[in-house]
PDB file of C-alpha atoms and ligand atoms in Angstrom:
ATOM      1  CA  MET V  16      11.164 -21.735  -8.858  1.00 62.00           C
ATOM      2  CA  GLN V  17      11.659 -18.075  -9.072  1.00 80.00           C
ATOM      3  CA  VAL V  18      13.050 -17.779  -5.823  1.00 85.00           C
ATOM      4  CA  ARG V  19      16.370 -19.186  -7.355  1.00 85.00           C
ATOM      5  CA  GLU V  20      16.767 -16.444  -9.867  1.00 85.00           C
ATOM      6  CA  PRO V  21      17.742 -13.567  -7.526  1.00 85.00           C
ATOM      7  CA  LEU V  22      20.063 -15.996  -5.659  1.00 88.00           C
ATOM      8  CA  SER V  23      21.911 -16.910  -8.951  1.00 86.00           C
ATOM      9  CA  SER V  24      21.966 -13.452 -10.579  1.00 84.00           C
ATOM     10  CA  TYR V  25      22.689 -11.358  -7.462  1.00 83.00           C
ATOM     11  CA  HIS V  26      24.797 -13.865  -5.367  1.00 82.00           C
ATOM     12  CA  ALA V  27      26.097 -15.906  -8.168  1.00 84.00           C
ATOM     13  CA  LEU V  28      24.995 -19.090  -6.344  1.00 84.00           C
ATOM     14  CA  SER V  29      24.707 -22.278  -8.142  1.00 83.00           C
ATOM     15  CA  GLY V  30      24.226 -26.031  -7.572  1.00 86.00           C
ATOM     16  CA  ARG V  31      23.859 -27.212  -3.901  1.00 88.00           C
ATOM     17  CA  ALA V  32      24.631 -23.929  -2.328  1.00 90.00           C
ATOM     18  CA  LEU V  33      21.835 -22.298  -4.410  1.00 88.00           C
ATOM     19  CA  ALA V  34      19.218 -24.968  -3.645  1.00 88.00           C
ATOM     20  CA  SER V  35      20.239 -24.894   0.161  1.00 91.00           C
ATOM     21  CA  ARG V  36      19.953 -21.024   0.247  1.00 90.00           C
ATOM     22  CA  ALA V  37      16.551 -21.174  -1.456  1.00 90.00           C
ATOM     23  CA  VAL V  38      15.340 -23.857   0.973  1.00 91.00           C
ATOM     24  CA  GLU V  39      16.366 -21.643   3.857  1.00 89.00           C
ATOM     25  CA  LEU V  40      14.600 -18.580   2.430  1.00 89.00           C
ATOM     26  CA  LEU V  41      11.310 -20.619   1.903  1.00 90.00           C
ATOM     27  CA  ALA V  42      11.583 -21.864   5.545  1.00 89.00           C
ATOM     28  CA  SER V  43      12.203 -18.285   6.783  1.00 86.00           C
ATOM     29  CA  VAL V  44       8.721 -17.141   5.345  1.00 85.00           C
ATOM     30  CA  GLY V  45       6.960 -20.176   6.961  1.00 85.00           C
ATOM     31  CA  ILE V  46       6.711 -22.483   3.837  1.00 88.00           C
ATOM     32  CA  SER V  47       6.319 -25.992   5.329  1.00 87.00           C
ATOM     33  CA  SER V  48       8.529 -28.886   3.699  1.00 89.00           C
ATOM     34  CA  PRO V  49      10.584 -25.951   1.764  1.00 89.00           C
ATOM     35  CA  ALA V  50      12.868 -28.651   0.123  1.00 90.00           C
ATOM     36  CA  ALA V  51       9.890 -30.309  -1.467  1.00 88.00           C
ATOM     37  CA  ARG V  52       8.185 -26.972  -2.384  1.00 88.00           C
ATOM     38  CA  LEU V  53      11.543 -25.885  -4.286  1.00 86.00           C
ATOM     39  CA  ARG V  54      10.399 -27.550  -7.492  1.00 85.00           C
ATOM     40  CA  ALA V  55       6.513 -26.787  -7.154  1.00 88.00           C
ATOM     41  CA  PHE V  56       4.768 -24.719  -9.935  1.00 89.00           C
ATOM     42  CA  PRO V  57       2.700 -21.677  -8.781  1.00 88.00           C
ATOM     43  CA  HIS V  58      -0.524 -23.460  -9.368  1.00 91.00           C
ATOM     44  CA  GLN V  59       0.606 -26.189  -6.950  1.00 91.00           C
ATOM     45  CA  LEU V  60       0.621 -23.687  -4.077  1.00 89.00           C
ATOM     46  CA  SER V  61      -2.300 -22.119  -2.170  1.00 87.00           C
ATOM     47  CA  GLY V  62      -2.719 -18.391  -2.484  1.00 83.00           C
ATOM     48  CA  GLY V  63      -1.149 -17.687   0.968  1.00 83.00           C
ATOM     49  CA  MET V  64       1.726 -19.815   0.065  1.00 86.00           C
ATOM     50  CA  ARG V  65       2.317 -17.939  -3.212  1.00 88.00           C
ATOM     51  CA  GLN V  66       2.468 -14.716  -1.505  1.00 83.00           C
ATOM     52  CA  ARG V  67       5.071 -16.209   1.109  1.00 86.00           C
ATOM     53  CA  VAL V  68       7.050 -17.302  -1.838  1.00 88.00           C
ATOM     54  CA  VAL V  69       6.795 -13.634  -3.154  1.00 86.00           C
ATOM     55  CA  GLY V  70       8.198 -12.465   0.201  1.00 85.00           C
ATOM     56  CA  ALA V  71      11.069 -14.961  -0.159  1.00 87.00           C
ATOM     57  CA  MET V  72      11.920 -13.727  -3.609  1.00 87.00           C
ATOM     58  CA  ALA V  73      11.718 -10.002  -2.345  1.00 85.00           C
ATOM     59  CA  ILE V  74      14.378 -10.656   0.420  1.00 86.00           C
ATOM     60  CA  ALA V  75      16.677 -12.869  -1.498  1.00 86.00           C
ATOM     61  CA  ALA V  76      18.609 -10.009  -3.085  1.00 82.00           C
ATOM     62  CA  PRO V  77      18.612  -8.436  -0.196  1.00 81.00           C
ATOM     63  CA  PRO V  78      16.790  -5.213  -0.374  1.00 87.00           C
ATOM     64  CA  ARG V  79      16.870  -2.083   1.786  1.00 91.00           C
ATOM     65  CA  LEU V  80      13.270  -0.949   0.604  1.00 93.00           C
ATOM     66  CA  LEU V  81      10.432  -3.436   0.146  1.00 90.00           C
ATOM     67  CA  ILE V  82       7.567  -2.106  -2.055  1.00 91.00           C
ATOM     68  CA  ALA V  83       4.439  -4.072  -1.227  1.00 88.00           C
ATOM     69  CA  ASP V  84       1.621  -3.234  -4.064  1.00 89.00           C
ATOM     70  CA  GLU V  85      -1.591  -4.458  -2.720  1.00 87.00           C
ATOM     71  CA  PRO V  86       0.055  -7.444  -0.942  1.00 82.00           C
ATOM     72  CA  THR V  87      -3.139  -8.896   0.470  1.00 82.00           C
ATOM     73  CA  THR V  88      -5.616  -8.611  -2.446  1.00 78.00           C
ATOM     74  CA  SER V  89      -7.425 -11.768  -2.934  1.00 73.00           C
ATOM     75  CA  LEU V  90      -6.308 -13.286   0.419  1.00 76.00           C
ATOM     76  CA  ASP V  91      -9.048 -14.220   3.050  1.00 79.00           C
ATOM     77  CA  LEU V  92      -8.918 -12.286   6.356  1.00 82.00           C
ATOM     78  CA  THR V  93      -6.991 -15.001   8.275  1.00 81.00           C
ATOM     79  CA  ILE V  94      -4.277 -15.459   5.669  1.00 80.00           C
ATOM     80  CA  GLN V  95      -4.244 -11.689   5.285  1.00 82.00           C
ATOM     81  CA  ALA V  96      -3.399 -11.362   8.983  1.00 86.00           C
ATOM     82  CA  GLN V  97      -0.799 -13.871   8.815  1.00 84.00           C
ATOM     83  CA  TYR V  98       0.951 -12.365   5.774  1.00 84.00           C
ATOM     84  CA  LEU V  99       0.947  -8.874   7.388  1.00 88.00           C
ATOM     85  CA  ARG V 100       2.612 -10.424  10.482  1.00 88.00           C
ATOM     86  CA  LEU V 101       5.152 -12.066   8.309  1.00 86.00           C
ATOM     87  CA  LEU V 102       5.808  -8.823   6.380  1.00 87.00           C
ATOM     88  CA  THR V 103       6.454  -6.989   9.841  1.00 89.00           C
ATOM     89  CA  ASP V 104       8.673  -9.827  10.796  1.00 87.00           C
ATOM     90  CA  LEU V 105      10.754  -9.659   7.745  1.00 86.00           C
ATOM     91  CA  GLN V 106      10.979  -5.925   7.991  1.00 88.00           C
ATOM     92  CA  GLU V 107      12.291  -6.170  11.670  1.00 90.00           C
ATOM     93  CA  ARG V 108      14.629  -8.945  10.941  1.00 87.00           C
ATOM     94  CA  HIS V 109      16.129  -7.574   7.757  1.00 86.00           C
ATOM     95  CA  ARG V 110      15.825  -3.863   8.862  1.00 90.00           C
ATOM     96  CA  LEU V 111      13.867  -3.031   5.788  1.00 90.00           C
ATOM     97  CA  ALA V 112      12.059   0.270   4.965  1.00 93.00           C
ATOM     98  CA  MET V 113       8.642  -0.657   3.416  1.00 92.00           C
ATOM     99  CA  ILE V 114       6.206   1.104   1.178  1.00 94.00           C
ATOM    100  CA  PHE V 115       2.628  -0.267   1.243  1.00 92.00           C
ATOM    101  CA  VAL V 116       0.378   0.505  -1.760  1.00 93.00           C
ATOM    102  CA  THR V 117      -3.029  -0.281  -0.930  1.00 92.00           C
ATOM    103  CA  HIS V 118      -6.710   0.810  -0.932  1.00 89.00           C
ATOM    104  CA  ASN V 119      -7.128  -0.870   2.492  1.00 89.00           C
ATOM    105  CA  LEU V 120      -7.336   1.848   5.192  1.00 89.00           C
ATOM    106  CA  GLY V 121      -7.313  -0.823   8.015  1.00 87.00           C
ATOM    107  CA  ILE V 122      -3.948  -2.033   6.630  1.00 88.00           C
ATOM    108  CA  VAL V 123      -2.609   1.478   6.622  1.00 91.00           C
ATOM    109  CA  ALA V 124      -3.690   2.012  10.213  1.00 89.00           C
ATOM    110  CA  LYS V 125      -2.074  -1.169  11.357  1.00 87.00           C
ATOM    111  CA  MET V 126       1.052  -1.182   9.275  1.00 89.00           C
ATOM    112  CA  CYS V 127       2.364   2.223   8.487  1.00 93.00           C
ATOM    113  CA  ASP V 128       3.968   5.241  10.258  1.00 94.00           C
ATOM    114  CA  ARG V 129       3.372   7.707   7.429  1.00 96.00           C
ATOM    115  CA  VAL V 130       0.633   7.704   4.749  1.00 97.00           C
ATOM    116  CA  ALA V 131       0.499   9.473   1.524  1.00 97.00           C
ATOM    117  CA  VAL V 132      -2.961   9.954   0.011  1.00 97.00           C
ATOM    118  CA  MET V 133      -3.226   9.796  -3.672  1.00 96.00           C
ATOM    119  CA  TYR V 134      -5.770  11.213  -6.072  1.00 96.00           C
ATOM    120  CA  ALA V 135      -5.421  11.149  -9.923  1.00 95.00           C
ATOM    121  CA  GLY V 136      -1.976  10.094  -9.812  1.00 93.00           C
ATOM    122  CA  ARG V 137      -0.842  12.781  -7.180  1.00 94.00           C
ATOM    123  CA  VAL V 138      -0.266  12.829  -3.450  1.00 97.00           C
ATOM    124  CA  VAL V 139      -2.863  15.305  -2.131  1.00 97.00           C
ATOM    125  CA  GLU V 140      -2.157  14.857   1.507  1.00 98.00           C
ATOM    126  CA  ALA V 141       0.820  13.268   3.433  1.00 98.00           C
ATOM    127  CA  GLY V 142       1.563  12.996   7.106  1.00 97.00           C
ATOM    128  CA  PRO V 143       1.867  10.823  10.064  1.00 97.00           C
ATOM    129  CA  VAL V 144      -0.710   7.846  10.357  1.00 96.00           C
ATOM    130  CA  GLY V 145      -2.332   9.345  13.529  1.00 95.00           C
ATOM    131  CA  THR V 146      -2.688  12.823  12.010  1.00 96.00           C
ATOM    132  CA  ILE V 147      -4.167  11.697   8.553  1.00 96.00           C
ATOM    133  CA  PHE V 148      -6.728   9.424  10.551  1.00 95.00           C
ATOM    134  CA  GLY V 149      -7.306  11.858  13.533  1.00 95.00           C
ATOM    135  CA  ALA V 150      -7.193  15.279  11.739  1.00 95.00           C
ATOM    136  CA  PRO V 151      -7.531  14.846   7.963  1.00 96.00           C
ATOM    137  CA  ARG V 152      -7.392  18.182   5.961  1.00 96.00           C
ATOM    138  CA  HIS V 153      -7.774  17.263   2.278  1.00 97.00           C
ATOM    139  CA  PRO V 154     -11.357  16.968   1.211  1.00 97.00           C
ATOM    140  CA  TYR V 155     -10.551  13.911  -0.598  1.00 97.00           C
ATOM    141  CA  THR V 156      -8.932  12.339   2.584  1.00 96.00           C
ATOM    142  CA  ARG V 157     -11.943  13.265   4.563  1.00 95.00           C
ATOM    143  CA  ALA V 158     -14.367  11.736   2.047  1.00 94.00           C
ATOM    144  CA  LEU V 159     -12.314   8.374   1.919  1.00 93.00           C
ATOM    145  CA  LEU V 160     -12.245   8.009   5.752  1.00 93.00           C
ATOM    146  CA  GLU V 161     -16.094   8.880   5.924  1.00 91.00           C
ATOM    147  CA  SER V 162     -16.644   6.179   3.275  1.00 88.00           C
ATOM    148  CA  VAL V 163     -15.312   3.366   5.719  1.00 84.00           C
ATOM    149  CA  PRO V 164     -18.129   1.421   7.186  1.00 79.00           C
ATOM    150  CA  ARG V 165     -17.909   1.307  11.012  1.00 77.00           C
ATOM    151  CA  LEU V 166     -18.779  -1.686  13.121  1.00 76.00           C
ATOM    152  CA  GLY V 167     -21.726  -1.095  15.036  1.00 75.00           C
ATOM    153  CA  ALA V 168     -22.613   2.053  13.324  1.00 71.00           C
ATOM    154  CA  ARG V 169     -26.499   1.955  12.359  1.00 75.00           C
ATOM    155  CA  ALA V 170     -26.673   3.173   8.706  1.00 72.00           C
ATOM    156  CA  GLU V 171     -29.173   2.262   5.794  1.00 77.00           C
ATOM    157  CA  TRP V 172     -26.538   3.407   3.215  1.00 78.00           C
ATOM    158  CA  LEU V 173     -22.726   3.367   2.868  1.00 80.00           C
ATOM    159  CA  THR V 174     -21.318   6.788   2.281  1.00 82.00           C
ATOM    160  CA  ALA V 175     -19.878   7.126  -1.009  1.00 86.00           C
ATOM    161  CA  ILE V 176     -17.882   9.875  -2.940  1.00 89.00           C
ATOM    162  CA  GLU V 177     -20.187  11.416  -5.463  1.00 89.00           C
ATOM    163  CA  GLY V 178     -19.015  11.320  -9.266  1.00 90.00           C
ATOM    164  CA  GLN V 179     -16.195   9.398 -10.895  1.00 91.00           C
ATOM    165  CA  PRO V 180     -12.375   9.716 -10.860  1.00 91.00           C
ATOM    166  CA  PRO V 181     -11.111  11.843 -13.850  1.00 91.00           C
ATOM    167  CA  ASP V 182      -9.675  10.308 -17.100  1.00 92.00           C
ATOM    168  CA  LEU V 183      -6.004  10.549 -16.216  1.00 93.00           C
ATOM    169  CA  ALA V 184      -5.166  11.233 -19.902  1.00 92.00           C
ATOM    170  CA  ALA V 185      -7.510  14.259 -19.910  1.00 90.00           C
ATOM    171  CA  LEU V 186      -7.148  15.745 -16.316  1.00 91.00           C
ATOM    172  CA  PRO V 187      -9.240  18.909 -15.550  1.00 88.00           C
ATOM    173  CA  ARG V 188      -7.545  22.229 -15.083  1.00 92.00           C
ATOM    174  CA  GLY V 189      -6.879  23.240 -11.496  1.00 95.00           C
ATOM    175  CA  CYS V 190      -7.399  20.611  -8.673  1.00 97.00           C
ATOM    176  CA  ALA V 191      -8.338  17.335 -10.253  1.00 96.00           C
ATOM    177  CA  PHE V 192     -10.831  16.674  -7.208  1.00 96.00           C
ATOM    178  CA  ALA V 193     -12.759  19.907  -7.944  1.00 96.00           C
ATOM    179  CA  PRO V 194     -15.692  18.082  -9.884  1.00 94.00           C
ATOM    180  CA  ARG V 195     -16.393  15.921  -6.911  1.00 95.00           C
ATOM    181  CA  CYS V 196     -15.431  18.310  -4.144  1.00 96.00           C
ATOM    182  CA  ALA V 197     -18.138  19.981  -2.163  1.00 94.00           C
ATOM    183  CA  HIS V 198     -15.828  22.976  -1.098  1.00 95.00           C
ATOM    184  CA  ALA V 199     -14.686  23.670  -4.676  1.00 95.00           C
ATOM    185  CA  MET V 200     -14.078  27.459  -5.421  1.00 96.00           C
ATOM    186  CA  GLU V 201     -13.433  29.346  -8.659  1.00 96.00           C
ATOM    187  CA  ARG V 202      -9.737  29.137  -7.994  1.00 96.00           C
ATOM    188  CA  CYS V 203      -9.907  25.384  -7.588  1.00 97.00           C
ATOM    189  CA  ARG V 204     -11.031  25.043 -11.260  1.00 96.00           C
ATOM    190  CA  ALA V 205      -8.303  27.496 -12.416  1.00 96.00           C
ATOM    191  CA  GLU V 206      -5.035  26.751 -10.665  1.00 96.00           C
ATOM    192  CA  GLU V 207      -3.760  23.500  -9.282  1.00 96.00           C
ATOM    193  CA  PRO V 208      -2.992  23.766  -5.735  1.00 97.00           C
ATOM    194  CA  PRO V 209       0.550  23.521  -4.528  1.00 97.00           C
ATOM    195  CA  GLU V 210       1.794  21.608  -1.397  1.00 97.00           C
ATOM    196  CA  PHE V 211       0.944  23.525   1.722  1.00 97.00           C
ATOM    197  CA  ALA V 212       3.048  22.596   4.796  1.00 96.00           C
ATOM    198  CA  LEU V 213       0.616  22.129   7.674  1.00 95.00           C
ATOM    199  CA  GLY V 214       3.472  21.232  10.448  1.00 89.00           C
ATOM    200  CA  ALA V 215       4.888  18.103  11.932  1.00 89.00           C
ATOM    201  CA  GLY V 216       5.504  16.381   8.641  1.00 94.00           C
ATOM    202  CA  HIS V 217       1.870  16.990   7.416  1.00 97.00           C
ATOM    203  CA  ALA V 218       1.164  18.648   4.234  1.00 97.00           C
ATOM    204  CA  SER V 219      -1.931  18.949   1.741  1.00 97.00           C
ATOM    205  CA  ARG V 220      -2.476  19.978  -1.776  1.00 98.00           C
ATOM    206  CA  CYS V 221      -5.682  22.028  -1.221  1.00 98.00           C
ATOM    207  CA  TRP V 222      -6.425  25.782  -1.614  1.00 98.00           C
ATOM    208  CA  LEU V 223      -8.376  25.650   1.664  1.00 97.00           C
ATOM    209  CA  ASP V 224      -4.945  25.085   3.461  1.00 96.00           C
ATOM    210  CA  ALA V 225      -3.364  28.245   1.665  1.00 95.00           C
ATOM    211  CA  PRO V 226      -2.026  30.609   4.215  1.00 91.00           C
ATOM    212  CA  ALA V 227      -4.323  33.639   4.613  1.00 83.00           C
TER     213      ALA V 227
HETATM  214  S1  SF4 L  25      -8.319  22.535  -3.938  1.00 94.58           S
HETATM  215 FE1  SF4 L  25     -10.483  23.242  -4.082  1.00 94.58          FE
HETATM  216  S2  SF4 L  25     -11.507  21.665  -5.282  1.00 94.58           S
HETATM  217 FE2  SF4 L  25      -9.566  20.768  -4.590  1.00 94.58          FE
HETATM  218  S3  SF4 L  25      -9.789  19.606  -2.911  1.00 94.58           S
HETATM  219 FE3  SF4 L  25      -9.357  21.683  -2.094  1.00 94.58          FE
HETATM  220  S4  SF4 L  25     -11.203  22.700  -1.956  1.00 94.58           S
HETATM  221 FE4  SF4 L  25     -11.723  20.920  -3.191  1.00 94.58          FE
END
């Protein structure tokens, strides 16, 4: 199983020592009957178990930074919650820094201290989670948050961001969000906005935030 590979290449383990450490790792991420699973192929495991095995592989080396790229995609909500708890647990036990790459704003709110919002391959706004959710500044961040359906809200239509993301191989001049932005000005289409510091670790790349 792939969980053995980092153990042999990083820790130079082999034989029984390798197998025993692999079993320990599988047990530590909540895989039941870990010794029996050691020889299992991915198709013999459920989606939730496969994600747990990925967690075991990730901590085998052991890392100081864990990058979780869409870690809960394709998991149902119950398994998703269990997996997020496991990642939090791994983070605390191994004192890891963690970067989440996700489209799920609920996960960001639950798991993260800081958030960087990206559009067309660039960070357009970054700051503490409470600030970004409570007082977003960039029009794209605001539009993203407005498009999240709210429980109990009576709306006939979901709010969407008009237009399409740009072609990354042919980005427009100036601000890449300008063709979709209700606040776009002439300057936005001519010059790409630099990063403007807004205080307390909060920054945005929008001409609306340029100092007067
Ligand atoms: S720089 Fe201009 S186009 Fe870009 S997000 Fe700000 S206001 Fe909109």
